[in-house]
Structure formats: C-alpha cells, structure tokens
Coordinates of C-alpha atoms in Angstrom, one line a residue:
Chain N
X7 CA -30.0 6.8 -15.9
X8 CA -31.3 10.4 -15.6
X9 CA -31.7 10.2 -11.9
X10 CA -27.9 8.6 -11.8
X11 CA -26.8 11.8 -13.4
X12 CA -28.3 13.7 -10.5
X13 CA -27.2 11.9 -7.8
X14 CA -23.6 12.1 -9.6
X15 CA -23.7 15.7 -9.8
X16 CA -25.5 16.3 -6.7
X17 CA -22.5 14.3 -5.1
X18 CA -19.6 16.5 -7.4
X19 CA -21.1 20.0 -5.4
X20 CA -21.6 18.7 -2.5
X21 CA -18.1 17.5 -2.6
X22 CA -16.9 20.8 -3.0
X23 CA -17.7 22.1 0.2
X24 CA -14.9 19.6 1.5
X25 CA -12.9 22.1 -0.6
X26 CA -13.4 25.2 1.6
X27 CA -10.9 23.7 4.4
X28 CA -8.3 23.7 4.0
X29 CA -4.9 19.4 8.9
X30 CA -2.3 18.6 11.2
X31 CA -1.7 14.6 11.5
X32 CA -2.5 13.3 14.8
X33 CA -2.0 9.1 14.9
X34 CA -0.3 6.6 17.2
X35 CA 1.7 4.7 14.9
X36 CA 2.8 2.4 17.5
X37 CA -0.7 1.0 17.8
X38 CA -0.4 -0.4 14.2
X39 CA 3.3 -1.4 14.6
X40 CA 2.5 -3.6 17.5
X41 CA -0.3 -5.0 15.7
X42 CA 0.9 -5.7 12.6
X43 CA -1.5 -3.8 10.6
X44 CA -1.3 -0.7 8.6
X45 CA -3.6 2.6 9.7
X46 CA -6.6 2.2 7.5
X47 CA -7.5 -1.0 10.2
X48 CA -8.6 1.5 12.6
X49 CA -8.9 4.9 10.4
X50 CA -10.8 6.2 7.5
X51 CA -8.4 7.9 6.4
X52 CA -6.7 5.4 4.5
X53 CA -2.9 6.9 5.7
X54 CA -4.2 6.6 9.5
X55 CA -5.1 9.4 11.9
X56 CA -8.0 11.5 12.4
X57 CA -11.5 10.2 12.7
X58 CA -12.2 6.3 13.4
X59 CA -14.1 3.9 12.0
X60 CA -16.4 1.4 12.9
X61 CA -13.7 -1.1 14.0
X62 CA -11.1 1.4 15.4
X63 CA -14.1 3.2 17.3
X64 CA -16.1 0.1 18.8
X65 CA -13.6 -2.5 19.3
X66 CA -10.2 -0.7 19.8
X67 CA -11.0 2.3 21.5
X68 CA -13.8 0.7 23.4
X69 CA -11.9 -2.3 24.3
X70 CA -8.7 -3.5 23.5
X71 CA -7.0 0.4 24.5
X72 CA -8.2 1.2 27.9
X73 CA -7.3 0.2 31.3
X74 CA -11.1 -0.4 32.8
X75 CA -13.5 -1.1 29.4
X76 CA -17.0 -0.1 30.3
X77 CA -19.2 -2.6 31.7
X78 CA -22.0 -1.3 29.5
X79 CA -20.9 0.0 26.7
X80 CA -22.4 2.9 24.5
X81 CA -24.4 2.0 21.5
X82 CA -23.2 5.2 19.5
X83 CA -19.9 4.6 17.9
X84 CA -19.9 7.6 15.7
X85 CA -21.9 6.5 12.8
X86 CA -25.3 8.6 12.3
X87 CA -26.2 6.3 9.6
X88 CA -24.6 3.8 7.4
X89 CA -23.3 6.6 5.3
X90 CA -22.3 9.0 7.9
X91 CA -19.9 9.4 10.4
X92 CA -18.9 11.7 13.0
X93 CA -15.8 12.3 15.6
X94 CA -14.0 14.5 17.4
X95 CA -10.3 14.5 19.0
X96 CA -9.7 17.2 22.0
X97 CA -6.6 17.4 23.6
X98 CA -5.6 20.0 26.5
X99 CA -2.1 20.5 27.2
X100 CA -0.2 21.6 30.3
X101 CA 3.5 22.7 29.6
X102 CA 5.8 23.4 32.8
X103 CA 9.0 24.5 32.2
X104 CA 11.3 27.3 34.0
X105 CA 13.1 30.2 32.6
X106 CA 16.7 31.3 32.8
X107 CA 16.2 32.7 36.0
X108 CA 14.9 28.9 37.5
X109 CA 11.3 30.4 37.3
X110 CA 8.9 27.6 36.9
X111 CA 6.1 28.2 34.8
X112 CA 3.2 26.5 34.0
X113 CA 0.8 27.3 30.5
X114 CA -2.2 25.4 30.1
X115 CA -4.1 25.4 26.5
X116 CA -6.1 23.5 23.9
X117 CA -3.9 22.1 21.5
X118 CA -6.4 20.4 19.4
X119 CA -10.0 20.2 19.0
X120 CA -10.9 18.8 15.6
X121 CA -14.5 18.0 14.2
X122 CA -14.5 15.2 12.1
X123 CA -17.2 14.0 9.1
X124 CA -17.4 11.0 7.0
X125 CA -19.6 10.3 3.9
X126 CA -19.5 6.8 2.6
X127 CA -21.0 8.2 -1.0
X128 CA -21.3 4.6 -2.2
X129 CA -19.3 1.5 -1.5
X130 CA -15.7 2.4 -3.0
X131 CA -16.4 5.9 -2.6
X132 CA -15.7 8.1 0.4
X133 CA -15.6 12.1 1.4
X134 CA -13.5 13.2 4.4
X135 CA -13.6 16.5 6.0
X136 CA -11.7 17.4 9.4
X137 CA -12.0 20.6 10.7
X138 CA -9.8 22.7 13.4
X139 CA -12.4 24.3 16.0
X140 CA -9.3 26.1 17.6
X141 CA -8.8 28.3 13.6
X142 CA -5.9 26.4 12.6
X143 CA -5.1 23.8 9.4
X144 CA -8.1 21.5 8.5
X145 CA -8.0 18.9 5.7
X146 CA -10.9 17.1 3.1
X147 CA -10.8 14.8 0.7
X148 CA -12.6 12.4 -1.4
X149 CA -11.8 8.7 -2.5
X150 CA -12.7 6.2 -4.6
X151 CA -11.0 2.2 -4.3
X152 CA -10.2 0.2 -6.7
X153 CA -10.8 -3.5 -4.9
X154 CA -9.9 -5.3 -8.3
X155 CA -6.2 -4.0 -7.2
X156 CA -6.3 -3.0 -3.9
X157 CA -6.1 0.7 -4.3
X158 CA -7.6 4.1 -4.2
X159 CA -7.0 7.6 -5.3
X160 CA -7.0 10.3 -3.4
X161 CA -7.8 14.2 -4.2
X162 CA -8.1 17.2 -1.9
X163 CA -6.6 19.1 0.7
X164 CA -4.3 17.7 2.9
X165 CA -0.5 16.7 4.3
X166 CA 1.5 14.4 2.2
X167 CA 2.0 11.2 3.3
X168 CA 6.1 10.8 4.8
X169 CA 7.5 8.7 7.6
X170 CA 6.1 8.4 10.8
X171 CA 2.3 10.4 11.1
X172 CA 3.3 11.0 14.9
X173 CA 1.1 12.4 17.3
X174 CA 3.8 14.8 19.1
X175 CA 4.5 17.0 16.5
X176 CA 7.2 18.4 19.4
X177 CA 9.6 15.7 17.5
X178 CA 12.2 17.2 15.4
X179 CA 11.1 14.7 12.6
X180 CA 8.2 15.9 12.5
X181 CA 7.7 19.8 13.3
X182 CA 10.3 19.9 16.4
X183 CA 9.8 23.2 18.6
X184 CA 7.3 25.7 16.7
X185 CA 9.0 28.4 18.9
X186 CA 12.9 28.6 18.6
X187 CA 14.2 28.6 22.1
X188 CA 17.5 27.0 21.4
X189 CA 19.2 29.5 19.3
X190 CA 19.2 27.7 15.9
X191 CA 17.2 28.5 12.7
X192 CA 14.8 25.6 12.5
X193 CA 14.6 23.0 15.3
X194 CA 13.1 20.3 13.4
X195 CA 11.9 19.4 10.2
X196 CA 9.2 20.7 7.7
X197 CA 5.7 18.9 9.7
X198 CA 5.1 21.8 11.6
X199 CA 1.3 22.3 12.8
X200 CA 1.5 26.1 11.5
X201 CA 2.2 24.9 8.4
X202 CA -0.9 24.4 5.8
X203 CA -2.8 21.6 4.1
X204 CA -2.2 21.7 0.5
X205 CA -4.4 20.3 -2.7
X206 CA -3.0 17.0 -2.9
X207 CA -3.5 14.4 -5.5
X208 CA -2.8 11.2 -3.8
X209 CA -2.5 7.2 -5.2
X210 CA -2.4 4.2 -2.8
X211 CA -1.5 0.5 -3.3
X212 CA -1.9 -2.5 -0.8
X213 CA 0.6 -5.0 -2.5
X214 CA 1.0 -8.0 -0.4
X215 CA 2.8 -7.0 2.2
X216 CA 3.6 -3.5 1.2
X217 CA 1.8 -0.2 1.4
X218 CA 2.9 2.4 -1.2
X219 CA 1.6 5.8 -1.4
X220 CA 2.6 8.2 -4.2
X221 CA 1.4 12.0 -4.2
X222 CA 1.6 15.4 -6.4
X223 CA 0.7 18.7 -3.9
X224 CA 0.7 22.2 -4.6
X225 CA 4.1 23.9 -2.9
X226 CA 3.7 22.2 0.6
X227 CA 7.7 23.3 1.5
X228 CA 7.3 26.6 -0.1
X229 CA 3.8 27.3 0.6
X230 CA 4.1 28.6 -3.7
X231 CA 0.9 27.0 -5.2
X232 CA 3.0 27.8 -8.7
X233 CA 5.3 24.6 -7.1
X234 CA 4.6 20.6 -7.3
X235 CA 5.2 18.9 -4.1
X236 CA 6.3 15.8 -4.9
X237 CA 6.4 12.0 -2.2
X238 CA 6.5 9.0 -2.2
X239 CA 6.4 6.2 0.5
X240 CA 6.9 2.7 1.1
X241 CA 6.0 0.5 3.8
X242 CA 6.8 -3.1 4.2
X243 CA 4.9 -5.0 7.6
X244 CA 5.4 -8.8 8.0
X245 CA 6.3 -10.8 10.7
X246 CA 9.5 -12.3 11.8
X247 CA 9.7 -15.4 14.0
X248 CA 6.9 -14.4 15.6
X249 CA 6.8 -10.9 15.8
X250 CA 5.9 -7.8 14.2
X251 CA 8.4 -5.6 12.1
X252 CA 7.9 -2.9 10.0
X253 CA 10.5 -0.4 7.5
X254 CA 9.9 1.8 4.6
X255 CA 11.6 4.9 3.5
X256 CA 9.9 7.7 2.1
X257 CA 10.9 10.9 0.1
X258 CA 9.8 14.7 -0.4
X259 CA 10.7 17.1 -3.8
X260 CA 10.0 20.2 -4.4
X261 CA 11.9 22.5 -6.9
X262 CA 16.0 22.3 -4.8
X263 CA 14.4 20.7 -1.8
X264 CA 14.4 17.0 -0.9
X265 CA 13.7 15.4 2.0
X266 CA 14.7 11.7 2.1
X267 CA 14.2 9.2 5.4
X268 CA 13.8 5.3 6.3
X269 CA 11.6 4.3 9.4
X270 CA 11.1 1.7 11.1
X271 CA 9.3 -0.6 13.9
X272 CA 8.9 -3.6 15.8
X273 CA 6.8 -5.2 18.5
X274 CA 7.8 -8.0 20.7
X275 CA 5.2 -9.1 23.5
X276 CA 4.8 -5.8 25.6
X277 CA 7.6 -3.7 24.0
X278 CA 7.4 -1.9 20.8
X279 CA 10.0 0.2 19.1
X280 CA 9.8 2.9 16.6
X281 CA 12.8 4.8 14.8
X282 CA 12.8 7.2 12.0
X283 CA 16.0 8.9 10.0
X284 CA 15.4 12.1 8.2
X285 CA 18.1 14.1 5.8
X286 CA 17.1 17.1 3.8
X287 CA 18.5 19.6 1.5
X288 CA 17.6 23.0 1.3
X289 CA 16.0 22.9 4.6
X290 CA 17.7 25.7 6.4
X291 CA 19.9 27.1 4.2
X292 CA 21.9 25.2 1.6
X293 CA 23.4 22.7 3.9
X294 CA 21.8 18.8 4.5
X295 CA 19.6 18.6 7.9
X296 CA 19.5 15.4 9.8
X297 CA 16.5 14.4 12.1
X298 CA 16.2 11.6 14.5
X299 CA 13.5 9.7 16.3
X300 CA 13.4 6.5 18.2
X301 CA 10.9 5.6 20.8
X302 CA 11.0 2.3 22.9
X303 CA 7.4 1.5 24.8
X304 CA 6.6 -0.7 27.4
X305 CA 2.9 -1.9 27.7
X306 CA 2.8 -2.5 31.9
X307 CA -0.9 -3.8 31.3
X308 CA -3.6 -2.9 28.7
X309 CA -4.2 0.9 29.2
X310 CA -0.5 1.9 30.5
X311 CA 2.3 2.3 28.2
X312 CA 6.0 3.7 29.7
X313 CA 7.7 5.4 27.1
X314 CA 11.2 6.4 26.5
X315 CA 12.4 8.6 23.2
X316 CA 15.6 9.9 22.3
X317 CA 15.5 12.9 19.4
X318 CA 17.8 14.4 17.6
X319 CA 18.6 17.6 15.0
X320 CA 21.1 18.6 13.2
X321 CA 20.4 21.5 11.1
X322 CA 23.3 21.6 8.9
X323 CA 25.3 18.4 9.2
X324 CA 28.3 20.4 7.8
X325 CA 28.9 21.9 11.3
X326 CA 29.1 20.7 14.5
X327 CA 28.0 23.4 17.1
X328 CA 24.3 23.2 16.3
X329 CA 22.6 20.5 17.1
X330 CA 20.0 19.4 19.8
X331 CA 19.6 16.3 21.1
X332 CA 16.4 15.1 23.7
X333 CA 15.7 12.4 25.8
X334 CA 12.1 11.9 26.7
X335 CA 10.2 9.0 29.5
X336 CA 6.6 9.4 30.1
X337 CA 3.5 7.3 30.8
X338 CA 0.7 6.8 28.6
X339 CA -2.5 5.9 30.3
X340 CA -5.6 5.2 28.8
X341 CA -7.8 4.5 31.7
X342 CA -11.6 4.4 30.0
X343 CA -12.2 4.2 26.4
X344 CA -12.3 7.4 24.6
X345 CA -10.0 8.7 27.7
X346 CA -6.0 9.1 27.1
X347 CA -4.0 11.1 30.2
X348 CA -0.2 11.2 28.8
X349 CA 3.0 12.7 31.2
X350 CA 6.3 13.2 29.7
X351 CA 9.8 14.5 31.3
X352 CA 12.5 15.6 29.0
X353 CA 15.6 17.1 28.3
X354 CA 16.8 19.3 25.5
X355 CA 21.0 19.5 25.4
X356 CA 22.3 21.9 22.8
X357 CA 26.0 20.3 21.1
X358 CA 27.4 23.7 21.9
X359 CA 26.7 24.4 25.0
X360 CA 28.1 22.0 28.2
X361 CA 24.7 21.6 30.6
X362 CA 21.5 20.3 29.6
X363 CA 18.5 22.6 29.4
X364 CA 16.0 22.4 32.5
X365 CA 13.5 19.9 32.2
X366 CA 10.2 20.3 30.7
X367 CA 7.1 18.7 31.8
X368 CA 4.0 17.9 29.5
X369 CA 0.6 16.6 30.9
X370 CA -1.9 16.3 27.9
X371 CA -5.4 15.0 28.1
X372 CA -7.0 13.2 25.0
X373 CA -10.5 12.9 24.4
X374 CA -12.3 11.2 21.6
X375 CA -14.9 9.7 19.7
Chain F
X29 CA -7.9 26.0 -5.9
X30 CA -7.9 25.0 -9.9
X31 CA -5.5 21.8 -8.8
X32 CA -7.8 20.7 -6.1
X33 CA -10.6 20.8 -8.8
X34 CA -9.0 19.2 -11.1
X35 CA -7.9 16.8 -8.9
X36 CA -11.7 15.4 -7.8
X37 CA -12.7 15.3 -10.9
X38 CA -10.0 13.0 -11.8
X39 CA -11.2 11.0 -8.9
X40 CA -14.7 11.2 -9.9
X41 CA -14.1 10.4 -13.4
X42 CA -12.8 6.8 -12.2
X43 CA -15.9 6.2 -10.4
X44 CA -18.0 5.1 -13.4
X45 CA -16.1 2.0 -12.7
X46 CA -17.8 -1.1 -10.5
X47 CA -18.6 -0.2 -6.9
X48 CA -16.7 -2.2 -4.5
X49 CA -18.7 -4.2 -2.0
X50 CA -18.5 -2.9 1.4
X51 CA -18.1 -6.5 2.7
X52 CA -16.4 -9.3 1.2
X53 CA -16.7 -13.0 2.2
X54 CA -19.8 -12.6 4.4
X55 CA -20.9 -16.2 3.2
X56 CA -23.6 -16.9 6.3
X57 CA -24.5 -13.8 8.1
X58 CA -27.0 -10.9 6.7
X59 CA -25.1 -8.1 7.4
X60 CA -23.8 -5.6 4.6
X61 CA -21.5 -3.3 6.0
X62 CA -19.2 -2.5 8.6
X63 CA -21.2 -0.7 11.3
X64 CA -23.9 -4.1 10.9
X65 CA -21.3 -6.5 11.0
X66 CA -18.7 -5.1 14.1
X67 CA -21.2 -5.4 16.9
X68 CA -22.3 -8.9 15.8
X69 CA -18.4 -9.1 15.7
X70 CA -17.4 -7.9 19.4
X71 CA -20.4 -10.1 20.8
X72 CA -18.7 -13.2 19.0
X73 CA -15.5 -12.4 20.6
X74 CA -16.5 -12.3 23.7
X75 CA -18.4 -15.1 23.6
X76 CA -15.6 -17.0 22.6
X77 CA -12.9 -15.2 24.7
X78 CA -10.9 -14.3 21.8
X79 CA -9.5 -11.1 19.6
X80 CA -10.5 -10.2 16.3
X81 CA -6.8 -11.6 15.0
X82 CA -7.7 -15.1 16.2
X83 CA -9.8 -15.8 13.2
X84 CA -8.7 -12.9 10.5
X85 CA -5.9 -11.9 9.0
X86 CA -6.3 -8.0 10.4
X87 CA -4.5 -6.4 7.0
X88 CA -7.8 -8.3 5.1
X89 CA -10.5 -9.6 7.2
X90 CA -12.1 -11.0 4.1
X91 CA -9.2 -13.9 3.6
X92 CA -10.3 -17.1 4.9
X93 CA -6.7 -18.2 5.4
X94 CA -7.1 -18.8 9.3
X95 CA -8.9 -21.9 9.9
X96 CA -10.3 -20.5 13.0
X97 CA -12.5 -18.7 10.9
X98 CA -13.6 -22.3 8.8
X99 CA -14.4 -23.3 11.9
X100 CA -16.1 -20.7 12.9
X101 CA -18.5 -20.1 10.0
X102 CA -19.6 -23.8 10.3
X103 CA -20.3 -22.6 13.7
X104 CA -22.3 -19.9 13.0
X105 CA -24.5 -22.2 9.8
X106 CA -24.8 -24.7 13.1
X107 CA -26.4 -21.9 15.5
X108 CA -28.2 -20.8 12.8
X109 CA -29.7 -23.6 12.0
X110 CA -30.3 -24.5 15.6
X111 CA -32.2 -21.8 15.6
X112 CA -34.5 -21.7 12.6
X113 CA -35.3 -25.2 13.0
X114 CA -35.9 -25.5 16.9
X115 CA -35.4 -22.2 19.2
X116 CA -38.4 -20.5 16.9
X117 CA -40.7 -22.8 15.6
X118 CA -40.5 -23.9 19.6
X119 CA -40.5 -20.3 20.8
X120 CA -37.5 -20.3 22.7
X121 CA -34.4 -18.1 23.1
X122 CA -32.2 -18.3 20.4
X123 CA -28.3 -19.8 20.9
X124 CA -25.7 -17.7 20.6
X125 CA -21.9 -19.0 20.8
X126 CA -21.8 -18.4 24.3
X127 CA -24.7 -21.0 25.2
X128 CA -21.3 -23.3 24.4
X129 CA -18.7 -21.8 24.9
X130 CA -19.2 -19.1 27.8
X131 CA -16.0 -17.1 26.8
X132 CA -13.6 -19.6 26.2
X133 CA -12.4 -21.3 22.0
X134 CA -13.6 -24.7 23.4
X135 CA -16.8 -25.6 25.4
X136 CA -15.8 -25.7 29.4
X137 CA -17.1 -29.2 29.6
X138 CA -16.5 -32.5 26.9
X139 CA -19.8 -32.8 25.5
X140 CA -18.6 -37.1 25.7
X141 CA -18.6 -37.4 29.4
X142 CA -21.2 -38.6 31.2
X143 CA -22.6 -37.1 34.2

C-alpha cells in the first residue's frame, strides 16, 4: 500500500515536467476519413496527430502508406519498452514564389522538427510530451480512460480540439498566411502555429458511432490566462452504402468571441473528400469571419495521392472587397515508409483586385518515426 | 500554471479507479499489449493476404462482430494445437497460417482432391 503511494507520487512529479512545455497540430485527417476510423487508430494522442503508436507506426506507416514497403523491415517501431515511446516528425520546406517585380524566389527552411515521448504509466493511464526542436509551441499532457464508458480525461498543455487537425496550417481554416501579404487584417482563422499551447482540461467520449470532445483552456484566443476557452466537438463516422462518410460541427467561446463550423468527409474507392465551414465573431474586428476548406484526393496507387483544394476567407462577411479565395493541386507521394515528398501549385485571387496573384510553389519533405 | 495543476490532479484523482486492460478479447494468444500483439498481427496478415479491417472492426478491434475473426481464432487454437501436440514433442518447425494459406483467405489447393 505504502509502496503504491510512492509509485503514485513518484508518477504526480514526474508528470510535472510534461508541464514545462508548453504544439502545433500536424495530422492527415484524410487517412482516417478514408478509413473509416477516428485518429486515436493510429495516434496516441487520442484527438490524432503527433507521435504514433504501435499500430499507426508498424503497420500504416510501414505498410499500408508507402509506395515501395521495405522488403525487410525494421524491428524498432518507436517503443523503447512497453511503457515508452519515442518519435519524431521533420519536415523541410521549399517555398517559390515571385515578387511584384516577377522576381522568382526560392526560401528553403525547417518547418518542423518535433521530439515526441510517450509513457504508458499503467494501462488506462498515459503522459504525452511533444516538443518543438526549432523553439516554437510544444504540448504535454496526461490521461487516464475510463473503458467502462469509453472515455478519457484529459489535462495539460495543449490546442483545443476544433474541426479539421490539418497538416497545412497555410489553410485559412486553420492559421491561413502567418505573414499578411494580401492587404487584409487576418488571412485566416485563429490556428495559427505562432500561436501558443494553453492549459487545457479536456473530456472525450467514443459513443457508438460518435466521438465527442468537450474542453475548458486558459485564454487560447486572447492569450489572457484570466479567460476560459471554451469547445466543443462532435464527430459522427459511419458508412453509407458502402462507403465511408463523416460530419461534426464544432464550436469555440471565449468572453465576445465564438467560433462556430461543421466539417465533413467522405471516401469512395480511390477518392476522398474533405470540406470544412468556419464563421466567427469577434475575429477581426466586430464583424463575422467566414473560412472555407474543401479538398478532393485521388489515390493513383498506394503511396501517391493527387490533390486539389479550394480555400476561402472572408474576414468580415459584411463587406465584399476583402476576401481571398485559393485553388491548390499537388501530389502527395509517400515512396518508403517513414518518407512523405509533397508538391503543391496554387493561386491566391483577392475579391478586390481583377488578376490572380502569381503562383506559389511548395515542395515539403516529411520524415518520421 | 495553477489551472494546469489543478487540472492533473483532477485527472489523477480519477485514477484510483480500475485500470483498464491494455488488450481486450485476446481469448487464445499470450500477448498483453499492443507492441506484443501488432507484429504477431502484421505476420498474420500477410500470411493470409489480408488487412487488419478484414477481421476487426478498426474503431474497436476487441468486438468480435466480424466472423472473419471467429474463424480466425479457431484457426489460431488449431495451429496451436498442431503445434503443442506434434511440431514439438516431434521437434519440428512449428505451423504458422501461411504453411496453409501462403497469402491468400483460403488454402491455394482443396484439401478433398486427390492427387
């Protein structure tokens, strides 16, 4: 009993240091829409993203993801132990775009390179730590499950839970473009990577077919700890004649913001589809912001994926001069497991102005484990 | 800082409760957690040509409600068996599923026709 005590408080301080940190979401939710399954399949995490586990490492990533799986495959998957886990995600992006004098220019730079941990205290129990090598957010957390009811809760530092946990925070329902370049005064919405992880108090219920997550944060819109960041989400997957669909809506408050949206997706054989609706208040300015998102994939052949997105912002509905709308088409190939080389072309048009922007070109490298 | 705190010790005050099992269902094999279980797993597949959604329901692998996986643990008590009481005791290699069914759901041959 004594030594239970311990081990309990033993566990409480070392918990702590999952404290210090204080992350950006990086997930392919297509991978789960196309497979009818929610995040937590292939993620510790139980709202997807970040490090893998055991089946997202050695089965999906090893084989069911690439192009060419390895003819002898690695016996390391990431676990040091039963207890322990380790990953990493690094990606390297190359930007080419061209100025207003038709200068092409090409920036090359680490966008990510996060160090993951996993501590599986005891069965039901879980601590989480991801960590930005390149100095920016990072994120930690510890779990405990309920099995009786299919749930856990959820405390720590990290993003709330809302709509689509994209991997191209470029998306203007997500963060948009960090730098303004299109003369408006946001150009997207609130997920931007600058902005931080918060203490987050988070509760999670598989019910049937549904997936509902319910949180209370300190100030994640203001960034005022003395604010309660309030969000809730809902997620319904099922199948319809065959096929995989998937909706849910989800919702931000804090203090006079809100920050409603639906989502959805759907997989039949190789295509997939993802959409995702955003309206906010208080976002910039008093008006009501409107963000769009809909991707439609093609999977050529295990390991290459065509994509084409269309993206849209509105940053005050109430007018009709600012707004941008994209249209992206790339390639995702994933040609050796742990190995992800993604291209994308696309266009930014402003509503005010007549011609398109010049195209921008994005080559990013993914590695993990 | 104080939220955070107060936060993990909510979580930590629920986890006086009953541990959940790591694994649920495992009826035949020995294995007691995930990183045990998923290469026994991957071998299976292959052996039998298949994805892990061909026997489980991927949102709970624990449900039995695909009778692929009936099937396949009666499979699995027949290797076993096959093993314990011949391959050993005779000193032989062991039988895995692919000794059958060399990466296809049913045997390439019909174990009824005669040569």
């Amino acid at each position: 009993m004594k030594a239970q005590r311990t081990i309990k408080s033993i566990y409480f301080l070392l918990s702590i240091m999952f404290l210090v940190f204080t992350e950006t979401v990086w997930a392919i939710p297509r991978l789960a829409v196309q497979n009818g399954v929610s995040c937590v399949t292939c993620h510790v995490n139980p709202t997807g993203s970040g490090l893998r586990n055991e089946y997202g490492s050695s089965i999906v990533s090893m084989d069911e993801l690439s192009w060419k799986p390895l003819s002898k495959q690695p016996k390391f998957t990431g676990a040091l132990s039963d207890h322990l886990r380790i990953g990493t995600d690094l990606r390297m992006q190359t930007y080419v775009h061209s100025d207003e004098e038709a200068q092409w220019e090409r920036v090359s730079f680490p966008m990510q390179l996060e160090i993951y941990g996993h501590w599986l205290i005891t069965p039901g129990i879980q601590a989480y730590a991801a960590m930005d090598a390149l100095g920016g957010n990072s994120e930690g957390w510890i779990s405990k499950e309920f099995s009786s009811f299919s749930g856990y809760l959820r405390a720590g530092r990290m993003i709330p839970h809302f709509g689509w946990a994209l991997d191209d925070h470029s998306t203007f329902v997500r963060g948009g473009n960090i730098k303004l370049k299109n003369g408006l005064n946001a150009e997207g919405m609130l997920f931007s990577p600058m902005r931080s992880t918060v203490s987050t108090l988070e509760g999670g219920l598989n019910a049937g077919d549904f997936f509902i997550t319910a949180s209370v944060s300190d100030g994640f819109v203001s960034g005022n700890t003395g604010s309660k960041t309030f969000t809730g989400r809902v997620e319904y997957s099922g199948m319809l004649r065959g096929n995989t669909v998937l909706a849910g809506g989800s919702a931000i408050q804090e203090d006079d913001f809100l920050l409603v949206g639906i989502f959805g997706g759907a997989a039949m054989g190789p295509f997939t589809w993802m959409g995702e609706v955003d309206l906010a208040n208080d976002w910039v300015g008093d008006g009501t912001s409107l963000a769009s998102f809909s991707e439609l994939s093609y999977s050529l052949v295990q390991g290459v994926t065509l994509t084409a997105q269309y993206d849209f912002f509105d940053e005050d509905i109430g007018y009709l001069r600012n707004a941008l709308s994209r249209i992206s088409a790339g390639i995702e190939f994933f040609p050796f497991p742990y190995v992800e080389i993604r291209s994308q072309v696309r266009v930014t048009k402003v509503a005010s102005e007549n011609e398109s922007k010049n195209p921008e070109l994005l080559f990013q490298l993914h590695l993990w484990y | 800082m104080k939220f955070s705190l107060l936060s993990i010790f909510v979580v930590l005050l629920f986890s006086g409760a009953v541990q959940a099992q790591d694994l649920k269902n495992v009826q035949v094999l020995p294995f007691k957690n995930a990183r045990e279980i998923v290469p026994y797993m991957k071998e299976m597949a292959k052996d039998l040509g298949v994805k892990c959604n061909y026997c489980h329901n991927m949102k709970d692998k624990s449900l039995d409600e695909i009778k692929h996986k009936i099937i396949t643990r009666d499979m699995m008590k027949m290797v076993k068996g096959i093993n314990e009481n011949f391959m050993t005791p005779l000193k032989m290699d062991a039988i895995t599923c692919w000794t059958c069914h060399r990466g296809s759901t049913s045997p390439p041959y019909n174990i009824n026709e005669k040569p």
